[in-house]
mmCIF file of C-alpha atoms and ligand atoms in Angstrom:
data_model
loop_
_atom_site.group_PDB
_atom_site.id
_atom_site.type_symbol
_atom_site.label_atom_id
_atom_site.label_comp_id
_atom_site.label_asym_id
_atom_site.label_seq_id
_atom_site.Cartn_x
_atom_site.Cartn_y
_atom_site.Cartn_z
ATOM 1 C CA MET A 1 115.955 81.649 89.604
ATOM 2 C CA GLN A 2 112.877 80.711 91.616
ATOM 3 C CA GLN A 3 109.174 81.457 91.373
ATOM 4 C CA THR A 4 106.872 81.707 94.372
ATOM 5 C CA LEU A 5 103.126 82.153 94.791
ATOM 6 C CA VAL A 6 102.107 85.181 96.819
ATOM 7 C CA LEU A 7 98.585 86.099 97.859
ATOM 8 C CA VAL A 8 97.551 89.415 99.323
ATOM 9 C CA LYS A 9 94.761 87.892 101.400
ATOM 10 C CA PRO A 10 91.243 89.409 101.702
ATOM 11 C CA ASP A 11 92.288 91.452 104.778
ATOM 12 C CA GLY A 12 95.226 92.936 102.875
ATOM 13 C CA VAL A 13 93.022 93.824 99.907
ATOM 14 C CA LYS A 14 90.441 95.444 102.241
ATOM 15 C CA LYS A 15 93.217 97.467 103.892
ATOM 16 C CA ASN A 16 94.399 98.746 100.466
ATOM 17 C CA LEU A 17 97.778 97.057 100.828
ATOM 18 C CA ILE A 18 98.147 95.484 97.357
ATOM 19 C CA GLY A 19 100.370 98.289 96.103
ATOM 20 C CA GLU A 20 102.419 98.356 99.298
ATOM 21 C CA VAL A 21 103.135 94.624 99.087
ATOM 22 C CA VAL A 22 103.926 94.712 95.352
ATOM 23 C CA SER A 23 106.137 97.739 95.772
ATOM 24 C CA ARG A 24 108.184 96.112 98.536
ATOM 25 C CA PHE A 25 108.922 93.116 96.314
ATOM 26 C CA GLU A 26 109.814 95.338 93.360
ATOM 27 C CA ALA A 27 112.040 97.557 95.482
ATOM 28 C CA ARG A 28 113.899 94.462 96.664
ATOM 29 C CA GLY A 29 114.639 93.508 93.054
ATOM 30 C CA LEU A 30 112.092 90.710 92.670
ATOM 31 C CA LYS A 31 109.932 90.548 89.533
ATOM 32 C CA ILE A 32 106.158 90.336 89.349
ATOM 33 C CA SER A 33 105.702 87.636 86.692
ATOM 34 C CA ALA A 34 101.919 87.316 87.024
ATOM 35 C CA LEU A 35 99.276 89.294 88.891
ATOM 36 C CA LYS A 36 95.494 89.179 89.141
ATOM 37 C CA LEU A 37 92.660 90.072 91.483
ATOM 38 C CA MET A 38 90.410 87.048 91.960
ATOM 39 C CA LYS A 39 87.932 85.347 94.236
ATOM 40 C CA ILE A 40 89.312 81.938 95.225
ATOM 41 C CA THR A 41 86.871 79.032 94.931
ATOM 42 C CA GLU A 42 86.341 76.677 97.856
ATOM 43 C CA GLU A 43 87.968 73.908 95.821
ATOM 44 C CA GLN A 44 91.076 76.021 95.133
ATOM 45 C CA ALA A 45 91.251 77.047 98.793
ATOM 46 C CA LYS A 46 91.111 73.452 100.026
ATOM 47 C CA PHE A 47 93.846 72.440 97.568
ATOM 48 C CA HIS A 48 95.944 75.472 98.493
ATOM 49 C CA TYR A 49 95.760 74.709 102.215
ATOM 50 C CA ALA A 50 95.724 70.880 101.878
ATOM 51 C CA GLU A 51 98.635 70.511 104.349
ATOM 52 C CA HIS A 52 96.400 72.032 107.049
ATOM 53 C CA ALA A 53 93.339 69.843 106.331
ATOM 54 C CA GLU A 54 93.503 68.134 109.733
ATOM 55 C CA LYS A 55 94.085 71.317 111.755
ATOM 56 C CA PRO A 56 91.268 72.674 113.912
ATOM 57 C CA PHE A 57 91.415 76.035 112.135
ATOM 58 C CA PHE A 58 91.107 74.569 108.590
ATOM 59 C CA GLY A 59 87.435 75.538 108.231
ATOM 60 C CA GLU A 60 88.109 79.141 109.220
ATOM 61 C CA LEU A 61 91.136 79.249 106.935
ATOM 62 C CA VAL A 62 89.105 78.215 103.876
ATOM 63 C CA GLU A 63 86.221 80.491 104.855
ATOM 64 C CA PHE A 64 88.496 83.489 105.277
ATOM 65 C CA ILE A 65 90.568 83.085 102.093
ATOM 66 C CA THR A 66 87.337 82.781 100.055
ATOM 67 C CA SER A 67 85.598 85.666 101.846
ATOM 68 C CA GLY A 68 86.683 88.337 99.366
ATOM 69 C CA PRO A 69 89.055 88.978 96.493
ATOM 70 C CA VAL A 70 92.758 88.239 96.832
ATOM 71 C CA ALA A 71 95.617 89.607 94.762
ATOM 72 C CA ALA A 72 97.380 86.511 93.471
ATOM 73 C CA MET A 73 100.856 86.868 92.012
ATOM 74 C CA VAL A 74 103.890 84.955 90.904
ATOM 75 C CA VAL A 75 107.039 86.584 92.247
ATOM 76 C CA SER A 76 110.335 85.637 90.611
ATOM 77 C CA GLY A 77 114.012 86.100 91.302
ATOM 78 C CA GLU A 78 117.117 84.644 92.869
ATOM 79 C CA ASN A 79 116.031 82.727 96.002
ATOM 80 C CA ALA A 80 112.585 84.319 95.653
ATOM 81 C CA ILE A 81 110.950 81.819 98.035
ATOM 82 C CA LYS A 82 113.203 82.606 100.993
ATOM 83 C CA ALA A 83 113.372 86.316 100.154
ATOM 84 C CA VAL A 84 109.576 86.631 100.150
ATOM 85 C CA ARG A 85 109.153 84.554 103.336
ATOM 86 C CA GLY A 86 111.621 86.836 105.092
ATOM 87 C CA MET A 87 109.825 89.968 103.932
ATOM 88 C CA MET A 88 106.462 88.517 105.073
ATOM 89 C CA GLY A 89 107.625 87.942 108.647
ATOM 90 C CA ALA A 90 106.564 85.245 111.113
ATOM 91 C CA THR A 91 103.155 83.566 110.734
ATOM 92 C CA ASN A 92 101.925 85.126 113.986
ATOM 93 C CA PRO A 93 102.152 88.898 113.441
ATOM 94 C CA LEU A 94 102.951 89.335 117.140
ATOM 95 C CA ASP A 95 106.226 87.476 116.462
ATOM 96 C CA ALA A 96 106.885 89.225 113.146
ATOM 97 C CA VAL A 97 109.610 91.846 113.340
ATOM 98 C CA PRO A 98 108.805 95.473 112.540
ATOM 99 C CA GLY A 99 109.844 96.106 108.952
ATOM 100 C CA SER A 100 108.270 92.861 107.786
ATOM 101 C CA ILE A 101 104.859 92.996 106.102
ATOM 102 C CA ARG A 102 103.104 91.146 108.926
ATOM 103 C CA GLY A 103 105.108 93.029 111.550
ATOM 104 C CA ASP A 104 104.031 96.335 110.051
ATOM 105 C CA TYR A 105 100.401 95.687 109.086
ATOM 106 C CA ALA A 106 98.876 92.816 111.086
ATOM 107 C CA LEU A 107 98.040 91.825 114.647
ATOM 108 C CA THR A 108 96.268 88.461 114.470
ATOM 109 C CA ILE A 109 97.357 85.100 113.034
ATOM 110 C CA GLY A 110 94.080 84.536 111.200
ATOM 111 C CA GLU A 111 94.389 87.833 109.337
ATOM 112 C CA ASN A 112 98.060 88.203 108.509
ATOM 113 C CA ILE A 113 97.845 89.979 105.140
ATOM 114 C CA VAL A 114 99.982 87.723 102.950
ATOM 115 C CA HIS A 115 100.675 84.161 101.871
ATOM 116 C CA GLY A 116 103.972 83.016 100.374
ATOM 117 C CA SER A 117 104.982 79.490 99.314
ATOM 118 C CA ASP A 118 107.277 77.734 101.793
ATOM 119 C CA GLY A 119 109.378 75.647 99.366
ATOM 120 C CA GLU A 120 109.971 74.765 95.722
ATOM 121 C CA GLU A 121 107.491 71.904 95.700
ATOM 122 C CA SER A 122 104.689 73.914 97.292
ATOM 123 C CA ALA A 123 105.462 76.895 95.032
ATOM 124 C CA ALA A 124 105.026 74.772 91.896
ATOM 125 C CA ARG A 125 101.794 73.239 93.210
ATOM 126 C CA GLU A 126 100.370 76.583 94.382
ATOM 127 C CA ILE A 127 101.256 78.476 91.195
ATOM 128 C CA LYS A 128 99.471 75.812 89.117
ATOM 129 C CA ASN A 129 96.395 76.157 91.324
ATOM 130 C CA PHE A 130 95.986 79.820 90.360
ATOM 131 C CA PHE A 131 97.727 80.429 87.031
ATOM 132 C CA THR A 132 98.073 78.810 83.617
ATOM 133 C CA ALA A 133 101.522 78.796 82.000
ATOM 134 C CA GLU A 134 100.309 81.465 79.521
ATOM 135 C CA GLU A 135 99.546 83.882 82.367
ATOM 136 C CA ILE A 136 103.131 83.866 83.653
ATOM 137 C CA TYR A 137 105.763 86.136 82.057
HETATM 138 P P1 IDP B 1 102.396 80.649 106.796
HETATM 139 O O1 IDP B 1 101.273 81.429 106.156
HETATM 140 O O2 IDP B 1 103.344 81.565 107.503
HETATM 141 O O3 IDP B 1 103.086 79.724 105.821
HETATM 142 P P2 IDP B 1 101.098 78.289 107.884
HETATM 143 O O4 IDP B 1 101.552 77.547 109.090
HETATM 144 O O5 IDP B 1 101.318 77.647 106.557
HETATM 145 O O6 IDP B 1 101.774 79.743 107.938
HETATM 146 O O7 IDP B 1 99.547 78.569 108.096
HETATM 147 C C1 IDP B 1 98.755 79.048 107.017
HETATM 148 C C2 IDP B 1 97.870 80.167 107.518
HETATM 149 O O8 IDP B 1 96.945 79.629 108.458
HETATM 150 C C3 IDP B 1 98.618 81.268 108.279
HETATM 151 O O9 IDP B 1 99.123 82.268 107.437
HETATM 152 C C4 IDP B 1 97.555 81.796 109.219
HETATM 153 O O10 IDP B 1 96.775 82.809 108.592
HETATM 154 C C5 IDP B 1 96.696 80.576 109.478
HETATM 155 N N1 IDP B 1 97.018 79.945 110.769
HETATM 156 C C6 IDP B 1 98.158 79.276 111.078
HETATM 157 N N2 IDP B 1 98.126 78.820 112.349
HETATM 158 C C7 IDP B 1 96.921 79.212 112.842
HETATM 159 C C8 IDP B 1 96.283 79.037 114.115
HETATM 160 O O11 IDP B 1 96.824 78.434 115.052
HETATM 161 N N3 IDP B 1 95.031 79.589 114.246
HETATM 162 C C9 IDP B 1 94.412 80.261 113.217
HETATM 163 N N4 IDP B 1 94.985 80.445 112.019
HETATM 164 C C10 IDP B 1 96.222 79.927 111.831
HETATM 165 MG MG1 MG B 2 102.353 78.062 104.840
#
């Protein structure tokens, strides 16, 4: 059993894709263990994307993820981290296969609809950044 942090990013929320993303995970057999619509603070965004702090696009990344509400969720299940990453598709939507979320709904790397944790360590850190233990079922 694994838990992973998923965000429907501001572009996904604006495009009315929260339900689509949630429904794909549920159809696959994954559980939604926590879910809320929220505006990420700059502090949370910088912590969330800490691994990219030195990248030239870090400023844009923080600006974009705080630009509007996101749907934050904890998705649980067997190998949930890898399952979700596969369903998201490649980081650059132009490389994401059709049938993946990014391959179906995005065209540019800066606005690629979803975030999903890339490993157990990052999942634990990211979940804690957005949810208290009491908010997770
Ligand atoms: P991931 O979201 O697939 O895990 P990461 O490499 O962790 O990809 O990058 C985090 C986010 O930063 C990506 O989802 C994407 O929106 C953005 N990003 C990654 N590389 C670039 C880039 O070269 N230019 C602009 N934005 C980027
Ligand atoms: Mg990543």
